[in-house]
Amino acid sequence: MMLSYIFNKLIPSQILTNHYLATIAKNIIGTLFVGIIICPVFALVYFYLNFYTATYFILLLACVFCLDLILFQYLKSIFIVREIILVGSAVVLTWLMIALEGLNDPAAFWLLILPLLAIFLGSVMSGIIWGVIVSVILVITHYLMYAHVYIPHSPIKNPLNLQIASLIGLNFVMISIAYLFERGKKESLEQLQYLAFNDPLTGLKNRAYFEKEFQNIIVNTNVKKEKLILLHIDIDNFKTINDTLGHDIGDLLLLEMVKRFKAYLLKDAKLARVGGDEFFILIKVAINYDVTDYVKNLLELSKAPYFLENQEVVSGISLGIASYPKDGVSAKTLARSADIALSEAKIIGKNTFRFFLPHLGKIENRKLLIRYELPLAIKKSEFSLNFQPQFYAKNVNKIEGIEILIRWNNPTLGSVDSADFIPIAENIGLIRMIDMWVLDEACRQLNLWNKDGLVGEDIKICINISAPQLQNLNLVKNLSDCFKKYEINTNNVEIEITETSLISNQDSAIAMLNEIKKLGVSLAIDDFGTGYSSLSYLTKLPIYILKIDQSFIKILTDKSENAIIVKTIIDLAHDLKLKVIAEGVETIEQLKILQNLDCDFVQGYYLSHPLNLEDIEVLLRKSI
């Protein structure tokens, strides 16, 4: 216990968290302590034998070891401390060996410890190097003794006592090193066992422990006729906090979260950290217990600001809830059910919770399959384009533009709607690649239509750009290169961005849009009315058209409140010299209302469904 206390006090925390380095550090400190104890003993022996110079040298070595301990605290470098031990020992032992009649002295044998010590202190390569150094020292000493070079005679008249003391001391050192090595090996095994079932940062149990102990827990639950409820917790915006404020703040946030969870744990509840920002709380309760109030209070508790390193950090949690045995009878199936519920909670909105429902499992399985198949879709040429025409509101026989839509046909999944795979593409970092594929394919098709005379300057193709793409510093160059590649007249191109993509980093988004506009393309805001962005930004955006979100059009009637909202948007846009297009027009009534409200353009199933390449070309030929 005393050694463990000393190790924990002397070894820097950043080294203790690394199992390999911590083991080497413990060996170094143990060696230093052995040296500090044994050096004064030998100094006394030499003093008794009237060899005062050796006494001072050995005491100096003890001082070097003490200094080494202090340096360890400040330099925090295992390499430097290890080499100081070896160099200091080599100098003193070599001097003693020469001063005490060279190879005849036990110090020559002591030198052989150095390679072993280097290996013991964590480096086989260092051991090899020191083996070579010791060999060179011994060869040089041999040359000095037998090549008629002066070797001083030992001042000790009766060296027998010294030899006996030296051999006893050598034996003591070897036993001490062996003890430290065995103790280090034992502590390593204990540490490995601890890390196998515990999280080193929070000290909580981990997923492996949860799965191992779950079977024992459910046996007791069945005997007592209770039920288990598993809460799968995920910290909201944790990656953003880590990226913006640093990992140290992220770790502090985790620790503070754990304190709050512990303070609100029910009796006999188990808390475990099962991922970077994920936790399990396993609750054993009565059959009729309703966990809803407990979860709501936990959500509120986690929302309170955190004050970390003089910074106020706001975060929260999302939860998925599953119960045994209804949602799973093993640790893995119950955890999967809770994970599926958590995914649903994060889709609906953060800082909320969802209970597992059986149909969610089928949805989640499809999402997992989409996640697996999506990276291969471009290589396998599974993507294709569809084209939805946009018409003049007052003359629905005349095409104003064509919105480019992506479709995915997969042998396993069948036809996958873009609303299903685009969010997943954004989540796994594929959305930029998909955007670039759509841009390239759309420009290639526009080039062919121009050559065939199907599209004049009065028809635009509308290409959607995702929110992550707006943060791509190479976006303008990519657009320009694509337009040059296919000899595109940029008057025929409209770039659409969603209103929600402007909410964060509005200033940088506006700067990017200004650069894009310089290419000669038109800019449109898609899904307008859903993003809650400030209307003041509307005057700063270099846009040409607003697209009213279909949620306003879907229930549009003469007497509905939506008609007032739509009229307000149209009037506002016209006052700002912008054009307006209404998407999602599905009835003649909606069309007539929009015509009366002076909407400029319309799009929707009433006028045309999205068309494949063959059908859109038929429509374009008719409109020539």
Coordinates of C-alpha atoms in Angstrom, one line a residue:
M1 CA 0.0 0.0 0.0
M2 CA 2.9 2.4 0.9
L3 CA 4.6 1.8 -2.5
S4 CA 1.3 2.4 -4.3
Y5 CA 0.8 5.7 -2.4
I6 CA 4.4 6.8 -3.3
F7 CA 3.9 5.9 -7.0
N8 CA 0.6 7.8 -7.2
K9 CA 2.2 10.8 -5.6
L10 CA 5.4 10.9 -7.6
I11 CA 4.3 9.8 -11.1
P12 CA 2.6 12.6 -13.2
S13 CA -1.1 12.0 -13.9
Q14 CA -0.6 12.0 -17.7
I15 CA 1.8 9.1 -17.3
L16 CA -0.4 7.2 -14.9
T17 CA -3.2 7.1 -17.4
N18 CA -1.0 5.2 -19.8
H19 CA -0.6 1.7 -18.6
Y20 CA 2.7 0.9 -20.4
L21 CA 4.4 4.2 -19.4
A22 CA 3.1 3.9 -15.8
T23 CA 4.7 0.5 -15.4
I24 CA 8.1 1.8 -16.6
A25 CA 7.8 4.9 -14.4
K26 CA 7.1 2.7 -11.3
N27 CA 10.3 0.6 -12.2
I28 CA 12.3 3.8 -12.5
I29 CA 11.1 5.2 -9.2
G30 CA 11.7 1.8 -7.5
T31 CA 15.2 1.8 -8.9
L32 CA 15.9 5.3 -7.7
F33 CA 14.7 4.4 -4.2
V34 CA 16.9 1.3 -4.1
G35 CA 19.9 3.5 -5.2
I36 CA 19.2 6.2 -2.7
I37 CA 19.1 3.5 0.1
I38 CA 22.1 1.4 -1.0
C39 CA 24.5 4.3 -1.9
P40 CA 24.9 5.6 1.7
V41 CA 25.5 2.0 2.9
F42 CA 28.4 1.6 0.5
A43 CA 29.6 5.1 1.2
L44 CA 29.9 4.1 4.9
V45 CA 31.8 0.9 3.9
Y46 CA 34.3 3.0 1.9
F47 CA 34.6 5.5 4.7
Y48 CA 35.3 2.8 7.2
L49 CA 38.0 1.5 4.8
N50 CA 39.5 5.0 4.6
F51 CA 38.8 5.4 0.9
Y52 CA 37.3 8.9 1.2
T53 CA 37.2 9.8 -2.5
A54 CA 35.0 6.8 -3.2
T55 CA 32.8 7.8 -0.3
Y56 CA 32.2 11.2 -1.8
F57 CA 31.6 9.8 -5.3
I58 CA 29.0 7.3 -4.1
L59 CA 27.2 10.0 -2.0
L60 CA 27.2 12.2 -5.1
L61 CA 25.5 9.4 -7.0
A62 CA 22.9 9.2 -4.3
C63 CA 22.4 13.0 -4.8
V64 CA 22.0 12.4 -8.5
F65 CA 19.3 9.8 -7.8
C66 CA 17.5 12.3 -5.5
L67 CA 17.8 15.0 -8.1
D68 CA 16.4 12.5 -10.7
L69 CA 13.2 12.1 -8.6
I70 CA 12.8 15.9 -8.6
L71 CA 13.4 16.2 -12.3
F72 CA 10.8 13.5 -13.0
Q73 CA 8.2 15.8 -11.5
Y74 CA 9.1 18.8 -13.7
L75 CA 10.4 17.2 -17.0
K76 CA 7.8 14.3 -17.0
S77 CA 10.2 12.5 -19.3
I78 CA 10.8 8.8 -18.7
F79 CA 13.7 8.8 -21.3
I80 CA 15.7 11.6 -19.6
V81 CA 15.3 10.2 -16.1
R82 CA 16.3 6.7 -17.2
E83 CA 19.4 7.8 -19.0
I84 CA 20.5 10.0 -16.0
I85 CA 20.3 6.9 -13.8
L86 CA 22.4 4.8 -16.3
V87 CA 25.0 7.5 -17.1
G88 CA 25.4 8.4 -13.4
S89 CA 25.8 4.8 -12.4
A90 CA 28.2 4.1 -15.3
V91 CA 30.5 7.1 -14.4
V92 CA 30.7 6.2 -10.7
L93 CA 31.2 2.4 -11.3
T94 CA 33.8 2.9 -14.0
W95 CA 35.8 5.3 -11.8
L96 CA 35.6 2.9 -8.8
M97 CA 36.6 0.0 -11.0
I98 CA 39.7 1.8 -12.3
A99 CA 40.5 3.2 -8.8
L100 CA 40.3 -0.2 -7.2
E101 CA 42.8 -2.0 -9.5
G102 CA 40.6 -2.3 -12.6
L103 CA 39.1 -5.7 -13.5
N104 CA 40.1 -7.1 -10.2
D105 CA 37.5 -5.1 -8.4
P106 CA 33.8 -6.2 -7.9
A107 CA 32.8 -2.9 -9.5
A108 CA 33.6 -4.6 -12.9
F109 CA 30.8 -7.0 -12.2
W110 CA 28.5 -4.2 -11.1
L111 CA 28.9 -2.7 -14.6
L112 CA 27.1 -5.7 -16.0
I113 CA 24.0 -4.6 -14.2
L114 CA 23.6 -1.5 -16.5
P115 CA 22.3 -3.4 -19.6
L116 CA 19.9 -5.4 -17.5
L117 CA 18.8 -2.2 -15.7
A118 CA 18.2 -0.4 -19.1
I119 CA 15.9 -3.3 -20.2
F120 CA 14.2 -3.3 -16.8
L121 CA 13.5 0.4 -17.2
G122 CA 11.6 -0.1 -20.4
S123 CA 13.9 -0.2 -23.4
V124 CA 15.5 -3.3 -25.1
M125 CA 17.3 -1.0 -27.5
S126 CA 18.8 1.0 -24.6
G127 CA 19.8 -2.3 -23.0
I128 CA 21.7 -3.3 -26.2
I129 CA 23.4 0.1 -26.4
W130 CA 24.5 -0.1 -22.8
G131 CA 25.7 -3.6 -23.3
V132 CA 28.0 -2.2 -26.1
I133 CA 29.1 0.7 -23.8
V134 CA 30.0 -1.6 -20.9
S135 CA 31.9 -3.9 -23.3
V136 CA 33.9 -1.0 -24.5
I137 CA 34.6 0.2 -20.9
L138 CA 35.9 -3.3 -20.0
V139 CA 38.0 -3.6 -23.1
I140 CA 39.6 -0.2 -22.4
T141 CA 40.2 -1.2 -18.8
H142 CA 41.8 -4.4 -20.0
Y143 CA 44.1 -2.4 -22.3
L144 CA 45.1 0.0 -19.4
M145 CA 46.0 -3.0 -17.2
Y146 CA 48.0 -5.1 -19.7
A147 CA 49.4 -2.6 -22.1
H148 CA 51.9 -1.0 -19.5
V149 CA 49.6 1.9 -18.8
Y150 CA 49.5 3.1 -15.2
I151 CA 46.7 1.6 -13.0
P152 CA 46.6 3.0 -9.5
H153 CA 46.8 0.5 -6.6
S154 CA 43.9 0.3 -4.3
P155 CA 44.3 2.4 -1.1
I156 CA 42.4 -0.3 0.7
K157 CA 44.9 -2.6 2.4
N158 CA 42.5 -5.4 3.1
P159 CA 40.0 -5.6 0.1
L160 CA 38.4 -8.8 1.3
N161 CA 35.9 -7.0 3.4
L162 CA 35.1 -4.7 0.5
Q163 CA 34.6 -7.6 -1.8
I164 CA 32.3 -9.3 0.6
A165 CA 30.3 -6.1 1.2
S166 CA 30.2 -5.4 -2.6
L167 CA 28.9 -8.9 -3.4
I168 CA 26.3 -8.7 -0.6
G169 CA 25.3 -5.3 -1.9
L170 CA 25.1 -6.6 -5.5
N171 CA 22.9 -9.5 -4.3
F172 CA 20.7 -7.0 -2.4
V173 CA 20.3 -4.8 -5.6
M174 CA 19.4 -7.8 -7.7
I175 CA 16.9 -9.0 -5.2
S176 CA 15.4 -5.5 -5.0
I177 CA 15.1 -5.3 -8.8
A178 CA 13.6 -8.7 -9.0
Y179 CA 11.1 -7.7 -6.3
L180 CA 10.2 -4.5 -8.1
F181 CA 9.8 -6.4 -11.4
E182 CA 7.5 -8.9 -9.8
R183 CA 5.5 -6.2 -8.1
G184 CA 5.3 -4.2 -11.3
K185 CA 4.1 -7.4 -13.1
K186 CA 1.4 -8.0 -10.5
E187 CA 0.3 -4.4 -10.6
S188 CA 0.2 -4.5 -14.4
L189 CA -2.1 -7.5 -14.2
E190 CA -4.3 -5.8 -11.6
Q191 CA -4.4 -2.7 -13.8
L192 CA -5.3 -4.7 -16.9
Q193 CA -8.1 -6.4 -15.0
Y194 CA -9.3 -2.9 -13.8
L195 CA -9.2 -1.4 -17.2
A196 CA -11.1 -4.4 -18.7
F197 CA -14.2 -3.5 -16.7
N198 CA -13.7 0.1 -15.7
D199 CA -13.5 3.5 -17.5
P200 CA -10.2 5.1 -16.6
L201 CA -11.5 8.7 -16.8
T202 CA -14.7 8.5 -14.7
G203 CA -14.0 5.3 -12.8
L204 CA -17.4 3.9 -13.8
K205 CA -18.0 0.4 -15.0
N206 CA -17.9 -0.1 -18.8
R207 CA -19.9 -2.0 -21.4
A208 CA -17.9 -5.2 -20.9
Y209 CA -18.8 -5.3 -17.2
F210 CA -22.4 -4.5 -17.9
E211 CA -22.7 -7.4 -20.3
K212 CA -20.8 -9.7 -17.9
E213 CA -23.0 -8.8 -14.8
F214 CA -26.3 -8.5 -16.6
Q215 CA -27.1 -12.2 -16.3
N216 CA -26.6 -12.1 -12.5
I217 CA -28.8 -9.0 -12.3
I218 CA -31.7 -10.5 -14.2
V219 CA -31.7 -13.7 -12.1
N220 CA -32.2 -11.6 -9.0
T221 CA -34.9 -9.6 -10.8
N222 CA -36.8 -12.6 -11.8
V223 CA -36.7 -14.0 -8.2
K224 CA -38.1 -10.7 -6.8
K225 CA -40.6 -10.2 -9.6
E226 CA -39.2 -6.8 -10.6
K227 CA -38.4 -5.3 -13.9
L228 CA -35.3 -3.7 -15.3
I229 CA -35.2 -0.4 -17.2
L230 CA -32.2 0.5 -19.3
L231 CA -31.6 4.2 -20.1
H232 CA -29.1 4.8 -22.9
I233 CA -27.8 8.3 -22.5
D234 CA -26.0 10.4 -25.1
I235 CA -24.6 13.8 -24.4
D236 CA -25.9 16.4 -26.9
N237 CA -23.3 18.4 -29.0
F238 CA -20.4 16.7 -27.3
K239 CA -18.3 16.5 -30.4
T240 CA -18.9 20.2 -31.0
I241 CA -17.8 21.0 -27.5
N242 CA -14.7 18.9 -27.9
D243 CA -13.8 20.5 -31.2
T244 CA -14.4 24.1 -30.1
L245 CA -13.4 24.2 -26.5
G246 CA -10.8 21.3 -26.5
H247 CA -10.7 17.8 -25.1
D248 CA -9.8 18.9 -21.6
I249 CA -13.1 20.8 -21.3
G250 CA -14.8 17.8 -22.8
D251 CA -13.4 15.5 -20.1
L252 CA -14.4 17.9 -17.4
L253 CA -17.9 18.0 -18.9
L254 CA -18.1 14.2 -18.7
L255 CA -17.0 14.2 -15.1
E256 CA -19.6 16.9 -14.1
M257 CA -22.3 14.9 -16.0
V258 CA -21.3 11.8 -14.0
K259 CA -21.6 13.7 -10.7
R260 CA -25.1 14.8 -11.6
F261 CA -26.1 11.3 -12.7
K262 CA -24.8 9.8 -9.4
A263 CA -26.6 12.4 -7.4
Y264 CA -29.9 11.4 -9.0
L265 CA -29.5 7.6 -9.1
L266 CA -32.3 5.5 -7.7
K267 CA -31.5 2.9 -5.1
D268 CA -29.6 -0.1 -6.6
A269 CA -29.3 1.6 -10.0
K270 CA -26.1 0.9 -12.0
L271 CA -24.3 3.6 -13.9
A272 CA -21.8 2.7 -16.7
R273 CA -19.9 4.6 -19.3
V274 CA -20.3 2.6 -22.6
G275 CA -18.8 5.0 -25.2
G276 CA -17.1 8.4 -25.6
D277 CA -20.2 10.4 -24.6
E278 CA -22.6 7.5 -23.9
F279 CA -23.8 6.1 -20.6
F280 CA -26.1 3.3 -19.3
I281 CA -28.3 3.6 -16.2
L282 CA -29.8 0.3 -15.3
I283 CA -32.7 0.6 -12.9
K284 CA -34.3 -2.2 -10.9
V285 CA -37.9 -1.2 -10.1
A286 CA -41.3 -2.6 -9.3
I287 CA -43.4 -4.0 -12.2
N288 CA -45.8 -1.1 -12.2
Y289 CA -43.2 1.6 -11.9
D290 CA -43.4 4.5 -14.5
V291 CA -40.0 5.9 -15.3
T292 CA -41.2 8.9 -17.2
D293 CA -41.0 11.4 -14.3
Y294 CA -37.5 10.2 -13.4
V295 CA -36.3 10.7 -17.0
K296 CA -37.8 14.1 -17.3
N297 CA -36.1 15.2 -14.1
L298 CA -32.8 13.8 -15.4
L299 CA -33.2 15.8 -18.6
E300 CA -33.8 19.0 -16.6
L301 CA -30.9 18.3 -14.3
S302 CA -28.5 17.8 -17.2
K303 CA -29.6 21.0 -18.9
A304 CA -28.3 23.4 -16.2
P305 CA -25.1 25.2 -17.3
Y306 CA -21.7 23.8 -16.5
F307 CA -18.9 26.1 -15.3
L308 CA -15.7 24.5 -16.5
E309 CA -12.3 26.3 -16.4
N310 CA -14.1 29.7 -16.1
Q311 CA -16.3 28.9 -19.1
E312 CA -20.0 28.4 -19.1
V313 CA -20.9 25.4 -21.1
V314 CA -24.4 24.5 -22.0
S315 CA -25.3 20.9 -23.0
G316 CA -27.9 18.3 -22.4
I317 CA -28.7 14.7 -23.0
S318 CA -30.9 12.5 -25.1
L319 CA -32.2 9.2 -23.9
G320 CA -33.4 5.9 -25.3
I321 CA -35.4 3.6 -22.9
A322 CA -35.9 -0.1 -23.1
S323 CA -37.1 -2.6 -20.4
Y324 CA -36.5 -6.2 -19.5
P325 CA -37.9 -8.6 -20.5
K326 CA -40.3 -6.8 -22.9
D327 CA -37.6 -5.2 -25.1
G328 CA -34.8 -7.7 -24.7
V329 CA -33.9 -10.8 -22.6
S330 CA -30.1 -10.5 -22.9
A331 CA -27.7 -7.6 -22.3
K332 CA -27.0 -7.2 -26.1
T333 CA -30.6 -7.2 -27.2
L334 CA -31.7 -4.9 -24.4
A335 CA -28.9 -2.5 -25.2
R336 CA -29.7 -2.6 -28.9
S337 CA -33.3 -1.8 -28.2
A338 CA -32.3 1.2 -26.0
D339 CA -29.9 2.3 -28.7
I340 CA -32.6 2.3 -31.3
A341 CA -34.9 4.3 -29.1
L342 CA -32.0 6.8 -28.5
S343 CA -31.5 7.2 -32.3
E344 CA -35.2 8.0 -32.6
A345 CA -34.9 10.6 -29.8
K346 CA -32.0 12.3 -31.6
I347 CA -33.8 12.4 -34.9
I348 CA -36.9 14.0 -33.3
G349 CA -34.9 16.5 -31.4
K350 CA -32.2 16.7 -28.8
N351 CA -32.7 16.9 -25.1
T352 CA -35.6 14.5 -25.2
F353 CA -36.3 10.8 -24.7
R354 CA -38.1 7.9 -26.5
F355 CA -39.3 4.5 -25.4
F356 CA -38.4 1.5 -27.6
L357 CA -41.2 0.4 -29.9
P358 CA -41.1 -2.8 -32.0
H359 CA -41.5 -1.1 -35.3
L360 CA -38.4 1.0 -34.6
G361 CA -36.3 -2.1 -34.9
K362 CA -37.3 -2.5 -38.6
I363 CA -36.6 1.1 -39.3
E364 CA -33.2 0.9 -37.6
N365 CA -32.3 -2.2 -39.5
R366 CA -33.0 -0.4 -42.8
K367 CA -30.9 2.6 -41.6
L368 CA -28.0 0.3 -40.8
L369 CA -28.3 -1.3 -44.2
I370 CA -28.4 2.1 -45.9
R371 CA -25.3 3.1 -43.9
Y372 CA -23.5 0.0 -45.1
E373 CA -24.5 0.2 -48.8
L374 CA -24.2 4.0 -49.3
P375 CA -20.4 4.2 -49.6
L376 CA -20.5 1.8 -52.5
A377 CA -23.4 3.4 -54.4
I378 CA -21.4 5.7 -56.6
K379 CA -18.8 3.0 -57.5
K380 CA -21.7 0.7 -58.4
S381 CA -23.5 3.4 -60.4
E382 CA -26.6 3.0 -58.4
F383 CA -27.5 6.7 -58.3
S384 CA -29.5 8.4 -61.0
L385 CA -31.1 11.8 -61.6
N386 CA -34.8 12.6 -61.8
F387 CA -36.1 16.0 -63.0
Q388 CA -39.0 17.9 -61.7
P389 CA -40.2 20.8 -63.9
Q390 CA -41.1 24.2 -62.5
F391 CA -43.7 26.3 -64.3
Y392 CA -44.7 29.9 -64.6
A393 CA -47.7 30.3 -62.3
K394 CA -49.7 32.3 -64.8
N395 CA -48.8 30.0 -67.7
V396 CA -48.4 26.4 -66.4
N397 CA -47.6 25.2 -69.9
K398 CA -44.3 27.1 -69.9
I399 CA -41.3 25.6 -68.1
E400 CA -39.2 28.0 -66.1
G401 CA -36.7 25.6 -64.6
I402 CA -35.9 22.0 -63.8
E403 CA -35.0 20.9 -60.3
I404 CA -32.4 18.1 -60.2
L405 CA -33.3 15.3 -57.8
I406 CA -31.1 12.3 -56.9
R407 CA -32.5 8.8 -56.8
W408 CA -30.9 5.6 -55.4
N409 CA -31.8 2.1 -56.6
N410 CA -30.1 -0.6 -54.6
P411 CA -30.4 -4.3 -55.3
T412 CA -31.0 -5.1 -51.6
L413 CA -32.9 -2.0 -50.5
G414 CA -34.8 -1.3 -53.7
S415 CA -35.7 2.3 -54.4
V416 CA -34.4 4.5 -51.5
D417 CA -35.9 8.0 -51.0
S418 CA -33.4 10.8 -50.7
A419 CA -35.1 11.9 -47.4
D420 CA -33.9 8.5 -46.0
F421 CA -30.3 8.4 -47.2
I422 CA -29.3 12.1 -47.3
P423 CA -29.3 12.6 -43.5
I424 CA -27.3 9.4 -43.2
A425 CA -24.8 10.6 -45.9
E426 CA -24.4 13.9 -43.9
N427 CA -23.8 11.9 -40.7
I428 CA -21.1 9.6 -42.1
G429 CA -19.4 12.3 -44.2
L430 CA -20.4 11.3 -47.7
I431 CA -22.7 14.2 -48.5
R432 CA -20.0 16.3 -50.2
M433 CA -19.1 13.5 -52.5
I434 CA -22.7 13.0 -53.4
D435 CA -23.2 16.7 -54.0
M436 CA -20.3 16.7 -56.4
W437 CA -21.6 13.7 -58.3
V438 CA -25.0 15.4 -58.7
L439 CA -23.3 18.6 -59.9
D440 CA -21.2 16.8 -62.4
E441 CA -24.0 14.6 -63.7
A442 CA -26.4 17.6 -64.0
C443 CA -23.9 19.7 -65.9
R444 CA -23.1 16.8 -68.2
Q445 CA -26.8 16.5 -69.0
L446 CA -27.3 20.2 -69.5
N447 CA -24.4 20.2 -71.9
L448 CA -26.1 17.5 -73.9
W449 CA -29.4 19.3 -73.9
N450 CA -27.7 22.5 -75.1
K451 CA -26.2 20.6 -78.0
D452 CA -29.6 19.2 -78.9
G453 CA -31.3 22.6 -78.6
L454 CA -33.7 21.4 -75.9
V455 CA -32.8 24.2 -73.4
G456 CA -32.5 27.8 -74.1
E457 CA -31.3 30.6 -71.8
D458 CA -34.8 31.0 -70.3
I459 CA -34.7 27.6 -68.6
K460 CA -32.6 26.9 -65.5
I461 CA -31.5 23.7 -63.9
C462 CA -31.7 23.9 -60.1
I463 CA -29.0 22.1 -58.2
N464 CA -29.2 21.6 -54.4
I465 CA -26.1 22.3 -52.3
S466 CA -26.1 20.8 -48.8
A467 CA -25.2 22.6 -45.6
P468 CA -21.9 20.8 -45.1
Q469 CA -20.9 21.7 -48.7
L470 CA -21.3 25.5 -47.9
Q471 CA -18.4 25.0 -45.4
N472 CA -16.2 23.5 -48.2
L473 CA -13.5 26.1 -49.0
N474 CA -13.1 24.5 -52.4
L475 CA -16.8 24.8 -53.3
V476 CA -16.4 27.8 -55.6
K477 CA -13.4 26.2 -57.4
N478 CA -15.3 22.9 -57.8
L479 CA -18.3 24.7 -59.3
S480 CA -16.2 26.8 -61.7
D481 CA -14.2 23.7 -62.8
C482 CA -17.4 21.8 -63.5
F483 CA -18.9 24.7 -65.5
K484 CA -15.7 25.0 -67.6
K485 CA -15.5 21.2 -68.1
Y486 CA -19.0 21.0 -69.7
E487 CA -18.9 24.5 -71.3
I488 CA -22.0 25.6 -69.2
N489 CA -23.6 29.0 -69.6
T490 CA -24.1 29.9 -65.9
N491 CA -27.3 31.8 -66.8
N492 CA -28.8 28.3 -67.0
V493 CA -27.8 27.3 -63.5
E494 CA -29.6 28.0 -60.2
I495 CA -28.0 26.9 -56.9
E496 CA -30.4 26.1 -54.1
I497 CA -29.6 26.1 -50.4
T498 CA -31.9 25.4 -47.6
E499 CA -32.8 28.1 -45.1
T500 CA -31.7 25.9 -42.2
S501 CA -28.2 25.7 -43.6
L502 CA -27.9 29.5 -43.0
I503 CA -28.8 29.5 -39.3
S504 CA -25.3 28.6 -38.1
N505 CA -22.3 30.6 -39.3
Q506 CA -24.5 33.0 -41.3
D507 CA -21.7 35.5 -42.0
S508 CA -19.4 32.9 -43.5
A509 CA -22.4 31.4 -45.5
I510 CA -23.2 34.8 -46.9
A511 CA -19.6 35.3 -47.9
M512 CA -19.6 32.0 -49.7
L513 CA -22.8 32.8 -51.5
N514 CA -21.4 36.1 -52.7
E515 CA -18.4 34.2 -54.2
I516 CA -20.7 31.7 -55.9
K517 CA -22.9 34.5 -57.4
K518 CA -19.7 35.9 -59.0
L519 CA -19.7 32.8 -61.2
G520 CA -22.9 34.1 -62.9
V521 CA -25.4 31.6 -61.4
S522 CA -28.7 32.4 -59.7
L523 CA -29.2 31.6 -56.0
A524 CA -32.3 30.4 -54.3
I525 CA -33.4 29.7 -50.7
D526 CA -35.2 26.3 -50.5
D527 CA -37.8 25.4 -47.8
F528 CA -38.3 29.1 -46.9
G529 CA -40.3 29.6 -43.7
T530 CA -39.0 26.5 -41.8
G531 CA -35.6 27.7 -40.6
Y532 CA -36.5 30.6 -38.2
S533 CA -33.7 32.7 -39.6
S534 CA -33.7 36.4 -39.1
L535 CA -35.5 38.3 -41.8
S536 CA -32.8 41.0 -41.6
Y537 CA -30.4 38.5 -43.3
L538 CA -32.8 38.3 -46.2
T539 CA -31.6 41.7 -47.3
K540 CA -27.9 40.6 -47.1
L541 CA -28.3 37.4 -49.1
P542 CA -27.4 37.6 -52.8
I543 CA -30.4 35.5 -53.8
Y544 CA -32.7 35.6 -56.8
I545 CA -35.6 33.4 -55.6
L546 CA -37.4 32.2 -52.5
K547 CA -39.0 28.7 -52.5
I548 CA -41.9 28.5 -50.1
D549 CA -41.8 25.3 -48.2
Q550 CA -44.5 22.7 -49.2
S551 CA -45.7 22.5 -45.6
F552 CA -47.4 25.9 -46.1
I553 CA -48.9 24.9 -49.4
K554 CA -50.2 21.4 -48.3
I555 CA -53.1 22.9 -46.3
L556 CA -53.5 26.1 -48.3
T557 CA -57.1 27.3 -48.7
D558 CA -58.6 30.7 -49.2
K559 CA -59.6 31.0 -45.5
S560 CA -56.6 29.3 -43.9
E561 CA -54.0 31.1 -41.9
N562 CA -51.5 29.6 -44.2
A563 CA -52.9 31.8 -47.0
I564 CA -52.0 34.9 -44.9
I565 CA -48.4 33.5 -44.3
V566 CA -47.9 32.7 -48.0
K567 CA -49.2 36.1 -49.1
T568 CA -46.8 37.8 -46.6
I569 CA -43.9 35.8 -47.9
I570 CA -44.8 36.7 -51.5
D571 CA -45.3 40.4 -50.8
L572 CA -42.0 40.5 -48.8
A573 CA -40.1 38.8 -51.6
H574 CA -41.5 41.2 -54.2
D575 CA -40.7 44.2 -52.1
L576 CA -37.1 42.9 -52.0
K577 CA -37.1 42.4 -55.8
L578 CA -37.1 38.6 -55.4
K579 CA -39.0 36.0 -57.3
V580 CA -41.1 33.3 -55.5
I581 CA -41.7 29.7 -56.3
A582 CA -44.2 27.5 -54.4
E583 CA -43.4 23.9 -54.1
G584 CA -45.8 21.0 -53.3
V585 CA -48.7 22.2 -55.4
E586 CA -51.0 19.2 -55.5
T587 CA -54.5 20.6 -56.3
I588 CA -56.1 23.0 -58.7
E589 CA -57.4 25.0 -55.7
Q590 CA -53.9 25.6 -54.4
L591 CA -52.7 26.6 -57.9
K592 CA -55.5 29.2 -58.3
I593 CA -54.8 30.7 -54.8
L594 CA -51.2 31.1 -55.7
Q595 CA -52.0 32.7 -59.0
N596 CA -54.3 35.2 -57.2
L597 CA -51.5 35.9 -54.7
D598 CA -49.1 36.8 -57.6
C599 CA -46.8 33.8 -57.0
D600 CA -44.2 33.8 -59.8
F601 CA -43.5 30.1 -60.3
V602 CA -45.1 26.7 -59.1
Q603 CA -43.9 23.2 -58.7
G604 CA -45.7 20.0 -57.5
Y605 CA -47.4 16.8 -58.3
Y606 CA -50.5 18.5 -59.7
L607 CA -48.3 19.9 -62.5
S608 CA -45.8 17.1 -62.9
H609 CA -44.2 14.4 -60.8
P610 CA -40.4 14.0 -60.9
L611 CA -39.6 12.6 -64.4
N612 CA -36.9 10.3 -65.6
L613 CA -34.5 11.4 -68.4
E614 CA -36.6 10.1 -71.3
D615 CA -39.9 11.8 -70.0
I616 CA -38.3 15.2 -69.2
E617 CA -36.8 15.3 -72.7
V618 CA -40.3 14.6 -74.2
L619 CA -41.6 17.5 -72.2
L620 CA -38.8 19.8 -73.2
R621 CA -39.4 19.1 -76.9
K622 CA -43.0 19.9 -76.5
S623 CA -42.2 23.3 -74.9
I624 CA -39.8 24.3 -77.7

